Coordinates of C-alpha atoms in Angstrom, one line a residue:
X1 CA 0.3 -0.2 -0.2
X2 CA 1.7 3.3 -0.6
X3 CA 2.4 6.5 2.2
X4 CA -0.5 8.8 1.9
X5 CA 2.1 11.4 0.9
X6 CA 2.5 9.5 -1.9
X7 CA -1.1 9.8 -2.7
X8 CA -2.1 12.7 -1.9
X9 CA 1.2 13.7 -4.5
X10 CA 0.1 11.8 -7.3
X11 CA -4.0 13.5 -6.5
X12 CA -2.3 16.6 -5.8
X13 CA -4.2 17.2 -2.6
X14 CA -1.2 17.8 -0.6
X15 CA -1.6 21.3 0.4
X16 CA 1.3 22.8 2.8
X17 CA -0.1 25.9 4.7
X18 CA 2.6 27.8 6.2
X19 CA 2.8 26.9 10.4
X20 CA 1.6 23.7 10.0
X21 CA 2.8 20.8 11.3
X22 CA 5.3 18.1 8.9
X23 CA 5.4 14.5 9.3
X24 CA 9.3 13.2 9.0
X25 CA 7.9 10.1 7.8
X26 CA 5.9 11.0 5.5
X27 CA 8.5 13.7 3.8
X28 CA 10.9 10.6 4.1
X29 CA 8.6 8.7 1.9
X30 CA 7.8 11.0 -0.4
X31 CA 11.5 11.7 -1.2
X32 CA 12.3 8.0 -1.5
X33 CA 9.8 7.5 -3.8
X34 CA 11.0 10.4 -5.5
X35 CA 14.8 9.5 -6.1
X36 CA 12.9 5.9 -7.1
X37 CA 11.1 7.1 -10.3
X38 CA 13.2 9.2 -11.7
X39 CA 16.0 6.3 -11.1
X40 CA 13.1 3.8 -13.0
X41 CA 12.2 7.0 -16.0
X42 CA 15.0 8.4 -16.1
X43 CA 18.9 7.1 -15.1
X44 CA 17.9 3.3 -16.1
X45 CA 16.9 4.0 -19.3
X46 CA 20.0 6.2 -19.8
X47 CA 22.4 3.9 -18.7
X48 CA 20.8 1.1 -21.1
X49 CA 21.0 3.6 -24.1
X50 CA 23.8 4.3 -23.5
X51 CA 24.8 0.0 -23.0
X52 CA 23.3 0.0 -26.5
X53 CA 25.9 2.8 -28.6
X54 CA 28.8 1.1 -26.4
X55 CA 28.3 -2.2 -27.7
X56 CA 27.5 -0.8 -30.8
X57 CA 31.1 0.5 -31.3
X58 CA 32.3 -2.6 -29.7
X59 CA 31.2 -4.0 -32.4
X60 CA 32.5 -1.4 -34.7
X61 CA 35.6 -2.0 -33.1
X62 CA 35.7 -5.4 -33.5
X63 CA 35.0 -4.9 -37.4
X64 CA 37.8 -3.1 -37.6
X65 CA 40.5 -5.2 -35.8
X66 CA 39.0 -8.3 -38.3
X67 CA 39.5 -5.8 -41.4
X68 CA 43.5 -5.2 -40.2
X69 CA 43.9 -8.4 -39.2
X70 CA 43.0 -9.9 -41.9
X71 CA 45.5 -7.8 -44.6
X72 CA 48.3 -8.3 -42.3
X73 CA 47.9 -11.9 -42.8
X74 CA 47.4 -12.0 -45.4
X75 CA 50.5 -9.3 -47.0
X76 CA 53.1 -12.2 -44.7
X77 CA 51.0 -15.4 -46.1
X78 CA 51.9 -13.9 -49.8
X79 CA 55.2 -11.9 -48.8
X80 CA 52.9 -9.1 -50.0
X81 CA 56.4 -7.1 -49.4
X82 CA 56.7 -3.2 -51.1
X83 CA 59.3 -4.3 -53.7
X84 CA 56.8 -6.3 -55.0
X85 CA 54.2 -4.4 -54.8
X86 CA 56.2 -1.4 -55.9
X87 CA 59.1 -0.7 -58.7
X88 CA 62.4 -1.0 -57.1
X89 CA 65.9 -1.4 -57.7
X90 CA 69.4 -0.4 -55.8
X91 CA 71.2 2.2 -56.9
X92 CA 74.1 1.2 -59.3
X93 CA 76.1 4.0 -60.6
X94 CA 78.8 3.4 -63.0
X95 CA 82.1 4.9 -63.2
X96 CA 81.1 8.5 -65.5
X97 CA 77.9 9.0 -62.9
X98 CA 80.1 8.4 -59.7
X99 CA 77.7 10.2 -57.2
X100 CA 75.4 11.6 -58.8
X101 CA 73.6 9.0 -59.6
X102 CA 72.8 9.5 -55.8
X103 CA 69.6 12.0 -55.5
X104 CA 70.4 15.1 -53.1
X105 CA 69.1 13.9 -49.9
X106 CA 68.6 16.5 -46.6
X107 CA 68.7 14.5 -43.1
X108 CA 66.8 16.9 -40.1
X109 CA 66.9 15.4 -36.9
X110 CA 64.9 18.5 -34.6
X111 CA 65.7 18.4 -30.5
X112 CA 64.8 20.2 -27.9
X113 CA 67.1 20.1 -24.9
X114 CA 68.4 16.4 -25.7
X115 CA 71.5 16.3 -23.2
X116 CA 71.4 12.2 -22.5
X117 CA 70.4 11.1 -26.5
X118 CA 71.8 14.0 -28.9
X119 CA 74.9 11.6 -29.6
X120 CA 72.8 9.5 -30.7
X121 CA 71.0 10.5 -33.5
X122 CA 73.4 12.7 -34.8
X123 CA 76.2 10.0 -34.7
X124 CA 74.1 6.9 -36.6
X125 CA 72.5 10.4 -38.9
X126 CA 75.9 10.6 -40.1
X127 CA 76.9 7.5 -40.8
X128 CA 74.3 7.2 -43.8
X129 CA 76.3 4.7 -45.9
X130 CA 75.7 7.9 -48.7
X131 CA 77.3 9.6 -50.9
X132 CA 78.9 12.6 -48.2
X133 CA 79.1 15.2 -51.5
X134 CA 75.1 14.3 -51.9
X135 CA 73.8 14.4 -48.4
X136 CA 72.5 17.1 -46.0
X137 CA 72.7 16.6 -41.7
X138 CA 70.5 18.9 -40.5
X139 CA 70.8 19.5 -37.0
X140 CA 67.5 22.0 -35.8
X141 CA 68.0 22.6 -32.4
X142 CA 65.4 24.1 -30.1
X143 CA 66.9 23.8 -27.1
X144 CA 66.3 26.6 -24.3
X145 CA 69.4 25.6 -22.3
X146 CA 72.6 26.7 -23.5
X147 CA 74.8 24.2 -21.7
X148 CA 73.1 21.5 -23.9
X149 CA 73.2 23.7 -27.1
X150 CA 76.9 24.2 -26.7
X151 CA 77.3 20.2 -26.1
X152 CA 75.2 19.9 -29.3
X153 CA 77.1 22.5 -31.7
X154 CA 80.5 21.3 -30.3
X155 CA 79.5 17.1 -31.5
X156 CA 79.0 19.0 -34.6
X157 CA 81.7 21.0 -35.5
X158 CA 83.1 17.5 -34.8
X159 CA 81.4 15.6 -37.2
X160 CA 82.5 18.0 -39.7
X161 CA 86.0 18.5 -38.9
X162 CA 86.0 15.0 -40.0
X163 CA 84.4 16.0 -43.8
X164 CA 80.3 15.2 -42.9
X165 CA 78.5 18.1 -44.7
X166 CA 76.5 18.7 -41.4
X167 CA 74.3 22.3 -40.4
X168 CA 73.7 23.1 -37.1
X169 CA 70.4 25.6 -37.1
X170 CA 69.0 27.4 -34.3
X171 CA 66.1 30.2 -34.2
X172 CA 65.5 32.7 -32.1
X173 CA 62.2 30.9 -30.3
X174 CA 60.6 28.1 -30.8
X175 CA 57.0 29.0 -32.5
X176 CA 55.0 26.3 -33.9
X177 CA 56.9 24.4 -31.9
X178 CA 58.5 20.7 -34.0
X179 CA 56.7 21.8 -37.4
X180 CA 58.1 25.7 -37.0
X181 CA 61.6 23.6 -36.6
X182 CA 61.0 21.6 -39.9
X183 CA 59.8 24.9 -41.5
X184 CA 62.2 27.3 -40.8
X185 CA 64.2 24.3 -41.8
X186 CA 63.2 24.0 -45.7
X187 CA 64.1 28.0 -45.9
X188 CA 67.6 27.3 -45.8
X189 CA 69.3 27.6 -49.6
X190 CA 71.0 24.6 -49.5
X191 CA 68.0 22.2 -49.4
X192 CA 67.2 23.8 -52.7
X193 CA 69.4 21.3 -53.9
X194 CA 67.9 18.2 -52.7
X195 CA 64.9 15.8 -53.4
X196 CA 64.2 14.6 -50.5
X197 CA 64.4 14.8 -46.8
X198 CA 64.9 11.6 -44.2
X199 CA 63.8 12.4 -40.8
X200 CA 64.8 11.2 -37.6
X201 CA 63.6 12.2 -33.8
X202 CA 67.1 13.3 -31.5
X203 CA 66.6 9.5 -30.3
X204 CA 66.1 7.1 -33.1
X205 CA 69.5 5.8 -34.4
X206 CA 69.3 4.6 -38.1
X207 CA 70.4 1.8 -39.1
X208 CA 74.1 2.7 -42.0
X209 CA 71.8 1.4 -45.2
X210 CA 68.3 3.7 -44.4
X211 CA 68.9 5.5 -47.2
X212 CA 69.6 3.2 -49.8
X213 CA 66.6 1.1 -48.9
X214 CA 64.1 3.3 -48.7
X215 CA 65.3 6.0 -51.4
X216 CA 65.3 3.5 -54.6
X217 CA 61.0 3.5 -53.5
X218 CA 60.6 7.7 -54.3
X219 CA 63.4 7.3 -57.3
X220 CA 61.2 4.5 -59.3
X221 CA 57.9 5.8 -58.2
X222 CA 56.7 8.8 -58.5
X223 CA 53.7 8.8 -57.0
X224 CA 54.6 7.7 -53.5
X225 CA 55.8 10.5 -51.3
X226 CA 56.5 8.9 -48.2
X227 CA 58.1 5.7 -46.8
X228 CA 58.2 5.1 -43.0
X229 CA 60.3 2.6 -40.8
X230 CA 59.6 0.8 -38.2
X231 CA 59.9 1.5 -34.8
X232 CA 62.8 -1.0 -32.7
X233 CA 63.0 -0.2 -28.8
X234 CA 66.3 -0.3 -27.3
X235 CA 64.6 0.0 -23.5
X236 CA 61.4 -2.5 -24.3
X237 CA 62.8 -4.1 -21.0
X238 CA 64.1 -1.7 -18.9
X239 CA 60.2 -2.3 -16.9
X240 CA 57.3 -3.3 -17.0
X241 CA 55.6 -0.4 -18.4
X242 CA 58.4 0.3 -21.5
X243 CA 56.9 -3.9 -21.9
X244 CA 53.5 -3.2 -22.4
X245 CA 54.1 0.2 -24.9
X246 CA 56.0 -2.3 -27.0
X247 CA 53.0 -4.6 -26.8
X248 CA 50.9 -1.8 -27.8
X249 CA 53.3 -0.4 -30.7
X250 CA 54.2 -3.1 -32.3
X251 CA 51.1 -4.0 -33.1
X252 CA 50.3 0.0 -34.6
X253 CA 53.3 -0.7 -36.7
X254 CA 53.5 -4.8 -38.2
X255 CA 49.2 -4.8 -38.6
X256 CA 47.7 -1.5 -38.7
X257 CA 50.6 0.6 -40.5
X258 CA 50.9 -2.4 -42.6
X259 CA 47.3 -3.0 -43.3
X260 CA 47.3 0.8 -44.4
X261 CA 50.2 0.7 -46.4
X262 CA 48.6 -2.6 -47.9
X263 CA 45.0 -1.6 -48.7
X264 CA 44.8 2.2 -49.0
X265 CA 48.7 2.9 -50.1
X266 CA 47.8 5.4 -46.7
X267 CA 48.3 5.9 -43.0
X268 CA 49.7 8.1 -40.2
X269 CA 52.9 9.2 -40.8
X270 CA 55.1 8.6 -37.6
X271 CA 57.0 11.9 -37.8
X272 CA 60.6 10.1 -37.4
X273 CA 61.9 7.0 -39.4
X274 CA 60.8 8.3 -43.0
X275 CA 62.2 9.9 -46.0
X276 CA 59.4 12.5 -47.5
X277 CA 59.5 14.0 -51.1
X278 CA 59.9 17.3 -50.4
X279 CA 57.7 18.3 -53.6
X280 CA 54.9 16.2 -52.1
X281 CA 55.7 18.0 -49.3
X282 CA 55.2 21.3 -50.8
X283 CA 52.4 20.1 -53.0
X284 CA 50.3 19.7 -49.3
X285 CA 51.0 23.2 -48.0
X286 CA 54.2 22.9 -46.0
X287 CA 54.4 22.3 -42.1
X288 CA 51.5 23.9 -40.4
X289 CA 50.9 23.6 -36.5
X290 CA 47.6 24.0 -36.2
X291 CA 47.3 20.9 -33.9
X292 CA 50.1 18.8 -31.8
X293 CA 50.3 16.4 -34.3
X294 CA 52.5 17.7 -37.3
X295 CA 52.7 15.2 -38.8
X296 CA 49.1 13.5 -39.5
X297 CA 48.2 16.8 -40.7
X298 CA 50.8 16.5 -43.3
X299 CA 49.7 13.1 -44.1
X300 CA 46.6 13.6 -44.2
X301 CA 46.6 16.9 -46.7
X302 CA 48.9 15.0 -48.6
X303 CA 46.8 11.7 -49.0
X304 CA 44.4 14.2 -49.5
X305 CA 46.3 15.4 -52.6
X306 CA 46.5 11.7 -54.4
X307 CA 50.0 11.0 -53.3
X308 CA 51.0 7.6 -52.2
X309 CA 52.7 5.7 -48.8
X310 CA 54.8 2.7 -48.4
X311 CA 55.7 1.1 -44.8
X312 CA 58.5 -0.9 -45.1
X313 CA 57.8 -3.6 -42.4
X314 CA 61.4 -5.1 -41.8
X315 CA 63.1 -2.2 -42.1
X316 CA 64.2 -0.9 -38.1
X317 CA 64.9 1.9 -36.9
X318 CA 66.4 2.1 -32.9
X319 CA 64.2 4.7 -30.6
X320 CA 63.5 5.0 -26.6
X321 CA 60.5 4.3 -25.0
X322 CA 59.6 7.4 -22.2
X323 CA 59.8 4.3 -18.9
X324 CA 58.3 7.5 -16.8
X325 CA 55.3 7.2 -16.5
X326 CA 55.0 11.1 -16.4
X327 CA 57.0 11.4 -19.7
X328 CA 54.4 8.8 -20.8
X329 CA 51.0 10.5 -19.6
X330 CA 52.2 13.3 -21.8
X331 CA 53.3 11.7 -24.0
X332 CA 49.5 10.1 -25.1
X333 CA 47.8 13.1 -23.7
X334 CA 49.5 14.8 -27.2
X335 CA 48.9 11.0 -29.0
X336 CA 45.0 11.5 -28.5
X337 CA 44.8 15.0 -27.9
X338 CA 46.0 15.9 -31.4
X339 CA 44.5 13.9 -33.5
X340 CA 40.9 14.6 -31.7
X341 CA 41.5 18.1 -32.4
X342 CA 42.7 17.1 -35.9
X343 CA 39.6 15.4 -37.1
X344 CA 37.5 18.1 -36.0
X345 CA 39.3 20.9 -38.4
X346 CA 39.2 18.4 -41.1
X347 CA 36.6 16.3 -41.7
X348 CA 34.3 19.0 -43.8
X349 CA 38.1 18.8 -46.0
X350 CA 38.2 15.4 -46.3
X351 CA 34.8 15.2 -46.9
X352 CA 35.4 18.0 -50.3
X353 CA 38.6 16.6 -51.6
X354 CA 39.0 14.9 -54.8
X355 CA 40.3 11.7 -53.5
X356 CA 38.0 7.9 -54.0
X357 CA 35.0 7.7 -51.6
X358 CA 36.2 4.7 -50.3
X359 CA 39.9 6.8 -49.4
X360 CA 37.7 9.2 -47.9
X361 CA 35.7 6.7 -46.2
X362 CA 39.0 4.9 -44.5
X363 CA 40.0 7.9 -43.7
X364 CA 37.6 9.3 -42.1
X365 CA 35.7 6.5 -40.9
X366 CA 38.5 4.2 -40.1
X367 CA 41.9 6.3 -39.3
X368 CA 40.1 8.7 -36.9
X369 CA 36.5 8.4 -35.9
X370 CA 36.9 4.3 -35.1
X371 CA 41.1 4.6 -34.5
X372 CA 41.5 8.0 -32.8
X373 CA 38.3 8.5 -31.5
X374 CA 36.4 5.8 -30.7
X375 CA 39.0 3.8 -29.9
X376 CA 39.8 6.0 -26.9
X377 CA 36.5 7.3 -25.0
X378 CA 34.6 3.6 -25.8
X379 CA 37.6 1.7 -23.4
X380 CA 37.7 4.5 -20.4
X381 CA 33.4 4.8 -20.7
X382 CA 32.3 1.1 -21.4
X383 CA 35.1 -1.1 -19.4
X384 CA 35.8 1.4 -16.6
X385 CA 32.3 3.6 -15.8
X386 CA 29.5 1.7 -17.5
X387 CA 29.8 -2.0 -15.9
X388 CA 31.3 -0.6 -12.8
X389 CA 28.0 1.1 -13.2
X390 CA 25.9 -1.6 -13.6
X391 CA 26.3 -3.9 -10.6
X392 CA 24.0 -0.7 -9.3
X393 CA 21.1 -1.3 -11.7
X394 CA 20.3 -5.0 -11.7
X395 CA 17.5 -4.1 -14.5
X396 CA 20.1 -3.0 -17.0
X397 CA 21.6 -6.8 -18.7
X398 CA 24.5 -6.3 -20.9
X399 CA 24.4 -8.9 -22.8
X400 CA 27.3 -12.2 -22.2
X401 CA 29.3 -11.2 -25.8
X402 CA 29.4 -8.0 -25.4
X403 CA 31.1 -8.3 -21.8
X404 CA 33.2 -11.0 -22.7
X405 CA 33.6 -12.7 -25.7
X406 CA 33.7 -9.6 -28.3
X407 CA 36.1 -7.7 -25.9
X408 CA 38.5 -11.1 -26.4
X409 CA 38.1 -11.3 -29.6
X410 CA 39.6 -7.7 -29.7
X411 CA 42.2 -8.4 -27.1
X412 CA 43.6 -11.1 -28.8
X413 CA 43.2 -9.5 -32.8
X414 CA 45.4 -6.5 -30.8
X415 CA 48.5 -9.1 -29.0
X416 CA 49.4 -11.0 -32.5
X417 CA 51.8 -8.2 -32.5
X418 CA 54.5 -9.2 -30.0
X419 CA 54.0 -13.5 -29.1
X420 CA 56.5 -12.9 -26.9
X421 CA 55.0 -10.6 -24.3
X422 CA 51.6 -12.8 -25.1
X423 CA 52.2 -14.0 -21.6
X424 CA 51.0 -10.1 -20.0
X425 CA 48.3 -9.7 -22.0
X426 CA 45.9 -9.6 -18.9
X427 CA 48.4 -6.6 -17.3
X428 CA 48.6 -5.0 -20.8
X429 CA 44.8 -4.7 -20.5
X430 CA 44.8 -3.7 -17.4
X431 CA 46.9 -1.1 -18.3
X432 CA 46.0 0.1 -21.2
X433 CA 42.5 0.8 -19.2
X434 CA 44.4 2.9 -16.6
X435 CA 45.9 5.0 -19.9
X436 CA 42.1 4.9 -21.6
X437 CA 41.5 7.6 -19.3
X438 CA 44.1 10.5 -20.2
X439 CA 43.1 9.0 -24.1
X440 CA 39.9 9.9 -23.0
X441 CA 40.3 13.0 -21.3
X442 CA 42.7 14.4 -24.3
X443 CA 39.9 13.3 -26.5
X444 CA 37.4 15.1 -26.0
X445 CA 40.0 18.3 -25.6
X446 CA 40.5 17.9 -28.6
X447 CA 37.3 17.7 -29.9
X448 CA 36.4 20.9 -28.0
X449 CA 39.6 22.3 -28.3
X450 CA 39.9 23.4 -25.1
X451 CA 42.2 23.7 -22.4
X452 CA 45.5 21.7 -22.9
X453 CA 44.7 21.1 -26.9
X454 CA 48.0 22.7 -27.6
X455 CA 50.3 21.6 -24.7
X456 CA 53.4 19.9 -26.3
X457 CA 55.3 18.8 -23.9
X458 CA 58.6 16.9 -25.3
X459 CA 59.1 13.1 -24.4
X460 CA 61.6 12.9 -21.4
X461 CA 64.0 10.5 -23.1
X462 CA 67.4 9.1 -21.0
X463 CA 69.0 7.4 -23.4
X464 CA 72.5 5.8 -21.9
X465 CA 72.2 8.7 -18.7
X466 CA 72.4 6.2 -15.9
X467 CA 75.4 3.8 -16.9
X468 CA 77.7 6.4 -18.8
X469 CA 80.3 7.6 -17.3
X470 CA 81.0 11.1 -16.2
X471 CA 82.6 13.3 -19.2
X472 CA 86.4 13.2 -19.7
X473 CA 88.3 15.9 -18.4
X474 CA 89.2 17.2 -22.2
X475 CA 86.0 17.4 -23.4
X476 CA 84.9 19.3 -19.9
X477 CA 87.3 21.8 -20.7
X478 CA 85.6 22.3 -24.3
X479 CA 82.1 22.9 -23.5
X480 CA 83.1 25.6 -20.9
X481 CA 85.1 27.8 -22.8
X482 CA 82.2 26.5 -25.2
X483 CA 80.1 27.8 -22.9
X484 CA 81.6 31.6 -22.5
X485 CA 81.5 31.8 -26.1
X486 CA 78.3 31.3 -27.1
X487 CA 77.4 32.6 -23.7
X488 CA 76.0 36.1 -25.0
X489 CA 74.4 34.8 -28.0
X490 CA 72.6 32.1 -26.3
X491 CA 69.3 34.1 -25.7
X492 CA 66.8 31.3 -24.0
X493 CA 63.4 31.6 -24.5
X494 CA 62.6 30.3 -21.1
X495 CA 64.5 30.4 -17.9
X496 CA 65.3 26.7 -16.5
X497 CA 64.1 26.3 -13.1
X498 CA 65.9 25.0 -10.1
X499 CA 65.4 21.6 -8.9
X500 CA 63.0 21.5 -5.7
X501 CA 63.0 18.9 -3.3
X502 CA 59.2 17.1 -4.3
X503 CA 57.1 15.4 -1.4
X504 CA 56.4 11.8 -1.4
X505 CA 52.9 12.2 -1.9
X506 CA 53.8 14.7 -5.8
X507 CA 53.8 11.4 -6.5
X508 CA 50.2 10.0 -6.8
X509 CA 48.2 10.2 -9.1
X510 CA 44.9 10.8 -7.9
X511 CA 42.6 11.0 -10.9
X512 CA 44.0 7.3 -10.8
X513 CA 43.7 7.1 -7.4
X514 CA 39.5 8.4 -7.9
X515 CA 38.7 5.8 -10.4
X516 CA 40.5 2.4 -8.5
X517 CA 38.8 3.1 -5.5
X518 CA 35.1 4.0 -7.3
X519 CA 36.3 0.1 -8.9
X520 CA 36.7 -1.2 -6.1
X521 CA 33.9 0.1 -4.2
X522 CA 31.5 -1.1 -6.9
X523 CA 33.2 -4.3 -6.9
X524 CA 32.3 -4.6 -3.1
X525 CA 28.9 -4.2 -3.9
X526 CA 28.6 -6.6 -6.4
X527 CA 30.3 -9.5 -4.1
X528 CA 27.5 -8.6 -1.4
X529 CA 24.0 -7.2 -3.1
X530 CA 24.5 -7.4 -7.1
X531 CA 25.9 -11.0 -7.2
X532 CA 26.3 -10.1 -11.1
X533 CA 29.8 -11.7 -11.3
X534 CA 31.9 -8.3 -12.3
X535 CA 33.8 -8.5 -9.1
X536 CA 36.7 -10.1 -10.0
X537 CA 37.5 -7.7 -12.9
X538 CA 36.4 -5.1 -10.6
X539 CA 39.6 -5.7 -8.3
X540 CA 41.3 -6.1 -10.7
X541 CA 41.3 -3.2 -12.7
X542 CA 40.5 -1.3 -9.6
X543 CA 44.4 -2.1 -8.1
X544 CA 45.5 -0.9 -11.4
X545 CA 44.6 1.9 -11.1
X546 CA 45.6 1.7 -7.2
X547 CA 48.7 0.8 -8.4
X548 CA 49.4 3.3 -11.2
X549 CA 48.1 6.0 -9.0
X550 CA 50.2 5.6 -6.1
X551 CA 53.5 6.3 -8.7
X552 CA 54.8 2.4 -9.3
X553 CA 54.5 1.6 -12.6
X554 CA 57.9 2.9 -14.4
X555 CA 60.8 4.2 -13.2
X556 CA 61.7 6.8 -11.1
X557 CA 64.9 9.0 -11.2
X558 CA 66.4 11.2 -8.7
X559 CA 64.4 14.2 -8.2
X560 CA 61.4 13.3 -9.6

């Protein structure tokens, strides 16, 4: 039988006069009834709608993973290497032509305060097998630390004294960040002699035959704009976090890049370890700094102009993974926010382009919508919010196929990139779900064009910082003298902050701790009341958030 107050509310006969006594019991019953009605009429239907949307997006991701996986498998089985799909012949100069048979190549190395790794990239670039009179090494140093600038300049002078055609270029500001540096680097007169540009970030170390493997694709196929190599990680075994990063990036290169190259001759340029045709860069409008993913921006514009891209999976370039969680978070913010922001700014341009409908569909739907938006937001909303919340709504059912079968298939599809790490797949999924919190925030920031949308924090690299010996007295003296000579000429854009002692709680990440606590509470509720069977997952995922939130992932540096 309904409470009397509820009946009066329904009939509209409840009248309260000022000064009349209020029965607290009746008000409590009335409040409970109203809350129950709000729950049944508003919240439950809303949760059901979110469930349907998440299930649909899960199926979209499944189809995409099966498709790219099938393409990569076909390429592997039938050995459809790029050398078979495109014309490729090694450069074989005769005695008359000599080095003139080799096209002029510019090797760009942008860097910013790369104290620990600058020698690696410069040394590797200077060691490339290519006639010395047909290659120019261009070091684009945006460093704000005068000591680092002097060290990089000293390294360039050393290689120049050995006969390498190397140019050390600096500018007075960091406008446009990496895109601005690359754009400025192309304005020098000596670049006009070059046909192609090879690009390497400061921690990348190409093998000596890199140009010999990549340039012939561009020479013999005028429709090709970009040749991309695969990344190989020198510190993958440094800690658990780097092992998990390797699994994600191996899938990206071995499966996603391979499929994009084989089916559509299009994929996102990775910003390094690639060779561009300068004519294609110019035709696409050059470098633009409107987002933090200038590499993807250029690739999309070049793809819309009809240029083709080639990915060489068996050509690997050594690089370094971020080994501190703080550096990894900053990197993932840029990698998630930038593509979402670019999608917002280029959607209309893509639709109005003159490429085939299939390529438009691939770029808009597969590359951007599913790959850069849905994949990031679904993981957090579905697995870290909706499933935990569902334990409070027993009338909302999530089908078993949407909770177990489809996610398992997606996981297996993504884990094939690194078979040697398959035993870490559970930890990998838990960590990927943790990172989905930041990827979702970043993607929404990019779509809304707000907050940290243009934030650019250079990924911290450690190189061999903790293994190398101190510099020799001679090198230290040379550096000191060089610092004195260049001190007045160097005007850093940002003053180097003094290191401050940090408290232990400054290492905590409170957003992770909050989500982890929420998931543990949901797990406890499931055990005691709901009995949906989600508690095992909720406890594991909640602990993963807490472990990460307490700063236990990655390596830790002194005074960090």
